[in-house]
């Protein structure tokens, strides 16, 4: 799904001060995959050759359930290693859909009420200038209508601090030092802080780490074999993967940021996944196999966003799920993700189609790169 300047990404707060290209070792190429030809492959080639992404990956699932994978570019700029088709990438804010699904499972179990105040589950946690957990509901967290300020706006140089571990409360406390954007339920603004609070709520209600709950309730339940929530201190990507890079500005060398601590994103963006696993997640979610009908209906209940938010016309936000009209008819449902080194966009449709596009630089080397990823996602769904 699309991103625009009005939305604060995890990487948007980073001051990109480094100048040298960091070096890393070669990566094995994955095998036993079916490469797709045609417009998706050509789109990946454009992302690499015209937009300057080191690598681009895609998975397209048809109505028949068959997934076709494709890749372009190189996994490692230093060695020129082959891109592992369907390699692991940082899923970034796609994590939000997993976190929202867990909260909604708890709603279905009667352990959480969507319209209850956050105060019910996290007493005295949310206090600040215009911020009061007694007035913010669980629904508003998941739908990004809470008014909570986005902590990523105030993080400073995330690139230089990419090996630092951040406690979730540290991220929250950073946000709470600032004024609310609007009264709860009276506006919409993308805020990563909402999902830090959602993660803390999951931990308080279940008594278990949010990563364990996402793993048990979602990843293992639906058989996502190459998706995982990193443990504390886990800075590497475990399976075959392309390296991730950041572009400081146009015309400068790319910096390798593959190895990093994802705690700055936590329940809103730490997940590692593959394009085909991401397709499976959204397909299973929309197919009603993760949530009870009432909770899935709530997840798909959307609100309009401000006209100046920078999203395409018709984009609406549900509970950890974004809807957007397709040029070929109908809606795609999913989420996009930007984190240091990777931009990953994933969506599915009600009739069984799904697609994920991942590019291995974020911030990227070309201004139009994100638009081209968005366009290719639609091509993969409508082709």
PDB file of C-alpha atoms in Angstrom, residues 203-315:
ATOM      1  CA  UNK A 203       1.438  -8.649  26.688  1.00  0.00           C
ATOM      2  CA  UNK A 204      -0.640  -7.461  29.638  1.00  0.00           C
ATOM      3  CA  UNK A 205      -3.718  -9.513  28.667  1.00  0.00           C
ATOM      4  CA  UNK A 206      -1.884 -12.722  27.733  1.00  0.00           C
ATOM      5  CA  UNK A 207       1.069 -12.541  30.122  1.00  0.00           C
ATOM      6  CA  UNK A 208       3.370 -13.481  27.224  1.00  0.00           C
ATOM      7  CA  UNK A 209       5.744 -11.508  24.950  1.00  0.00           C
ATOM      8  CA  UNK A 210       4.028 -10.095  21.888  1.00  0.00           C
ATOM      9  CA  UNK A 211       6.407 -11.966  19.578  1.00  0.00           C
ATOM     10  CA  UNK A 212       5.429 -15.282  21.152  1.00  0.00           C
ATOM     11  CA  UNK A 213       1.729 -14.505  20.776  1.00  0.00           C
ATOM     12  CA  UNK A 214       2.129 -13.517  17.122  1.00  0.00           C
ATOM     13  CA  UNK A 215       4.092 -16.713  16.528  1.00  0.00           C
ATOM     14  CA  UNK A 216       1.636 -19.008  18.313  1.00  0.00           C
ATOM     15  CA  UNK A 217      -1.587 -17.406  17.170  1.00  0.00           C
ATOM     16  CA  UNK A 218      -0.696 -16.504  13.583  1.00  0.00           C
ATOM     17  CA  UNK A 219       2.644 -17.700  12.199  1.00  0.00           C
ATOM     18  CA  UNK A 220       2.551 -21.298  13.420  1.00  0.00           C
ATOM     19  CA  UNK A 221      -1.214 -21.599  13.116  1.00  0.00           C
ATOM     20  CA  UNK A 222      -1.250 -20.962   9.371  1.00  0.00           C
ATOM     21  CA  UNK A 223       2.125 -22.478   8.535  1.00  0.00           C
ATOM     22  CA  UNK A 224       4.253 -19.465   7.622  1.00  0.00           C
ATOM     23  CA  UNK A 225       7.532 -21.353   7.461  1.00  0.00           C
ATOM     24  CA  UNK A 226       9.784 -18.392   6.673  1.00  0.00           C
ATOM     25  CA  UNK A 227       8.208 -15.696   8.848  1.00  0.00           C
ATOM     26  CA  UNK A 228       9.310 -14.852  12.374  1.00  0.00           C
ATOM     27  CA  UNK A 229       9.327 -12.134  15.007  1.00  0.00           C
ATOM     28  CA  UNK A 230      12.967 -11.438  15.995  1.00  0.00           C
ATOM     29  CA  UNK A 231      13.947 -12.108  19.587  1.00  0.00           C
ATOM     30  CA  UNK A 232      15.671  -9.486  21.720  1.00  0.00           C
ATOM     31  CA  UNK A 233      19.123  -8.784  20.339  1.00  0.00           C
ATOM     32  CA  UNK A 234      18.543 -10.653  17.061  1.00  0.00           C
ATOM     33  CA  UNK A 235      20.005  -8.283  14.470  1.00  0.00           C
ATOM     34  CA  UNK A 236      20.440 -10.683  11.577  1.00  0.00           C
ATOM     35  CA  UNK A 237      18.044 -12.161   9.034  1.00  0.00           C
ATOM     36  CA  UNK A 238      18.140 -15.919   9.542  1.00  0.00           C
ATOM     37  CA  UNK A 239      17.345 -17.368   6.112  1.00  0.00           C
ATOM     38  CA  UNK A 240      18.427 -16.618   2.538  1.00  0.00           C
ATOM     39  CA  UNK A 241      17.845 -12.913   1.948  1.00  0.00           C
ATOM     40  CA  UNK A 242      18.921  -9.956  -0.136  1.00  0.00           C
ATOM     41  CA  UNK A 243      20.826  -7.224   1.664  1.00  0.00           C
ATOM     42  CA  UNK A 244      18.965  -4.053   2.592  1.00  0.00           C
ATOM     43  CA  UNK A 245      20.309  -0.565   1.920  1.00  0.00           C
ATOM     44  CA  UNK A 246      19.528   3.074   2.577  1.00  0.00           C
ATOM     45  CA  UNK A 247      20.015   5.946   0.171  1.00  0.00           C
ATOM     46  CA  UNK A 248      21.310   9.073   1.851  1.00  0.00           C
ATOM     47  CA  UNK A 249      20.469  11.250  -1.131  1.00  0.00           C
ATOM     48  CA  UNK A 250      20.405  10.973  -4.887  1.00  0.00           C
ATOM     49  CA  UNK A 251      23.791  10.175  -6.373  1.00  0.00           C
ATOM     50  CA  UNK A 252      25.485   8.971  -3.172  1.00  0.00           C
ATOM     51  CA  UNK A 253      26.544   5.394  -2.373  1.00  0.00           C
ATOM     52  CA  UNK A 254      24.026   3.094  -0.746  1.00  0.00           C
ATOM     53  CA  UNK A 255      24.693   2.075   2.842  1.00  0.00           C
ATOM     54  CA  UNK A 256      24.224  -1.581   3.790  1.00  0.00           C
ATOM     55  CA  UNK A 257      21.955  -1.771   6.858  1.00  0.00           C
ATOM     56  CA  UNK A 258      21.006  -5.444   6.667  1.00  0.00           C
ATOM     57  CA  UNK A 259      22.253  -6.095  10.180  1.00  0.00           C
ATOM     58  CA  UNK A 260      20.290  -3.976  12.624  1.00  0.00           C
ATOM     59  CA  UNK A 261      18.184  -4.161  15.773  1.00  0.00           C
ATOM     60  CA  UNK A 262      14.487  -4.014  14.782  1.00  0.00           C
ATOM     61  CA  UNK A 263      13.296  -3.067  18.279  1.00  0.00           C
ATOM     62  CA  UNK A 264      12.722   0.520  17.106  1.00  0.00           C
ATOM     63  CA  UNK A 265       9.714  -0.865  15.226  1.00  0.00           C
ATOM     64  CA  UNK A 266       8.625  -3.644  17.662  1.00  0.00           C
ATOM     65  CA  UNK A 267       4.942  -4.622  17.439  1.00  0.00           C
ATOM     66  CA  UNK A 268       4.454  -2.139  14.618  1.00  0.00           C
ATOM     67  CA  UNK A 269       7.241  -3.290  12.338  1.00  0.00           C
ATOM     68  CA  UNK A 270       9.791  -5.906  13.466  1.00  0.00           C
ATOM     69  CA  UNK A 271       8.519  -8.934  11.536  1.00  0.00           C
ATOM     70  CA  UNK A 272      10.685 -10.747   8.982  1.00  0.00           C
ATOM     71  CA  UNK A 273       8.863 -12.547   6.190  1.00  0.00           C
ATOM     72  CA  UNK A 274       8.971 -13.572   2.531  1.00  0.00           C
ATOM     73  CA  UNK A 275       6.731 -12.403  -0.334  1.00  0.00           C
ATOM     74  CA  UNK A 276       4.961 -15.766  -0.583  1.00  0.00           C
ATOM     75  CA  UNK A 277       4.425 -16.002   3.189  1.00  0.00           C
ATOM     76  CA  UNK A 278       2.973 -12.507   3.183  1.00  0.00           C
ATOM     77  CA  UNK A 279       0.594 -13.511   0.392  1.00  0.00           C
ATOM     78  CA  UNK A 280      -0.514 -16.509   2.408  1.00  0.00           C
ATOM     79  CA  UNK A 281      -1.111 -14.433   5.523  1.00  0.00           C
ATOM     80  CA  UNK A 282      -3.409 -11.917   3.843  1.00  0.00           C
ATOM     81  CA  UNK A 283      -5.203 -14.632   1.864  1.00  0.00           C
ATOM     82  CA  UNK A 284      -5.869 -16.694   4.997  1.00  0.00           C
ATOM     83  CA  UNK A 285      -6.883 -13.581   6.925  1.00  0.00           C
ATOM     84  CA  UNK A 286      -9.415 -12.468   4.312  1.00  0.00           C
ATOM     85  CA  UNK A 287     -10.603 -16.054   3.952  1.00  0.00           C
ATOM     86  CA  UNK A 288     -11.786 -16.053   7.554  1.00  0.00           C
ATOM     87  CA  UNK A 289      -9.382 -18.667   8.872  1.00  0.00           C
ATOM     88  CA  UNK A 290      -7.690 -16.484  11.486  1.00  0.00           C
ATOM     89  CA  UNK A 291     -10.586 -14.502  12.917  1.00  0.00           C
ATOM     90  CA  UNK A 292     -14.209 -15.196  13.740  1.00  0.00           C
ATOM     91  CA  UNK A 293     -16.662 -13.552  11.308  1.00  0.00           C
ATOM     92  CA  UNK A 294     -17.594 -10.762  13.712  1.00  0.00           C
ATOM     93  CA  UNK A 295     -13.970  -9.784  14.316  1.00  0.00           C
ATOM     94  CA  UNK A 296     -13.024  -9.987  10.636  1.00  0.00           C
ATOM     95  CA  UNK A 297     -15.964  -7.729   9.861  1.00  0.00           C
ATOM     96  CA  UNK A 298     -14.679  -5.234  12.416  1.00  0.00           C
ATOM     97  CA  UNK A 299     -11.183  -5.407  10.930  1.00  0.00           C
ATOM     98  CA  UNK A 300     -12.631  -4.591   7.513  1.00  0.00           C
ATOM     99  CA  UNK A 301     -14.739  -1.700   8.830  1.00  0.00           C
ATOM    100  CA  UNK A 302     -12.857   1.296   7.468  1.00  0.00           C
ATOM    101  CA  UNK A 303     -12.682   5.025   7.961  1.00  0.00           C
ATOM    102  CA  UNK A 304     -11.873   7.699   5.435  1.00  0.00           C
ATOM    103  CA  UNK A 305      -8.576   9.493   5.723  1.00  0.00           C
ATOM    104  CA  UNK A 306      -7.868  13.211   5.213  1.00  0.00           C
ATOM    105  CA  UNK A 307      -7.685  14.302   1.585  1.00  0.00           C
ATOM    106  CA  UNK A 308      -4.251  15.808   2.211  1.00  0.00           C
ATOM    107  CA  UNK A 309      -2.814  12.593   3.684  1.00  0.00           C
ATOM    108  CA  UNK A 310      -1.228  11.826   0.333  1.00  0.00           C
ATOM    109  CA  UNK A 311      -2.896   8.475  -0.383  1.00  0.00           C
ATOM    110  CA  UNK A 312      -4.664   7.600  -3.642  1.00  0.00           C
ATOM    111  CA  UNK A 313      -8.331   8.450  -3.831  1.00  0.00           C
ATOM    112  CA  UNK A 314     -10.487   5.804  -2.215  1.00  0.00           C
ATOM    113  CA  UNK A 315      -7.881   4.504   0.243  1.00  0.00           C
TER     114      UNK A 315
END
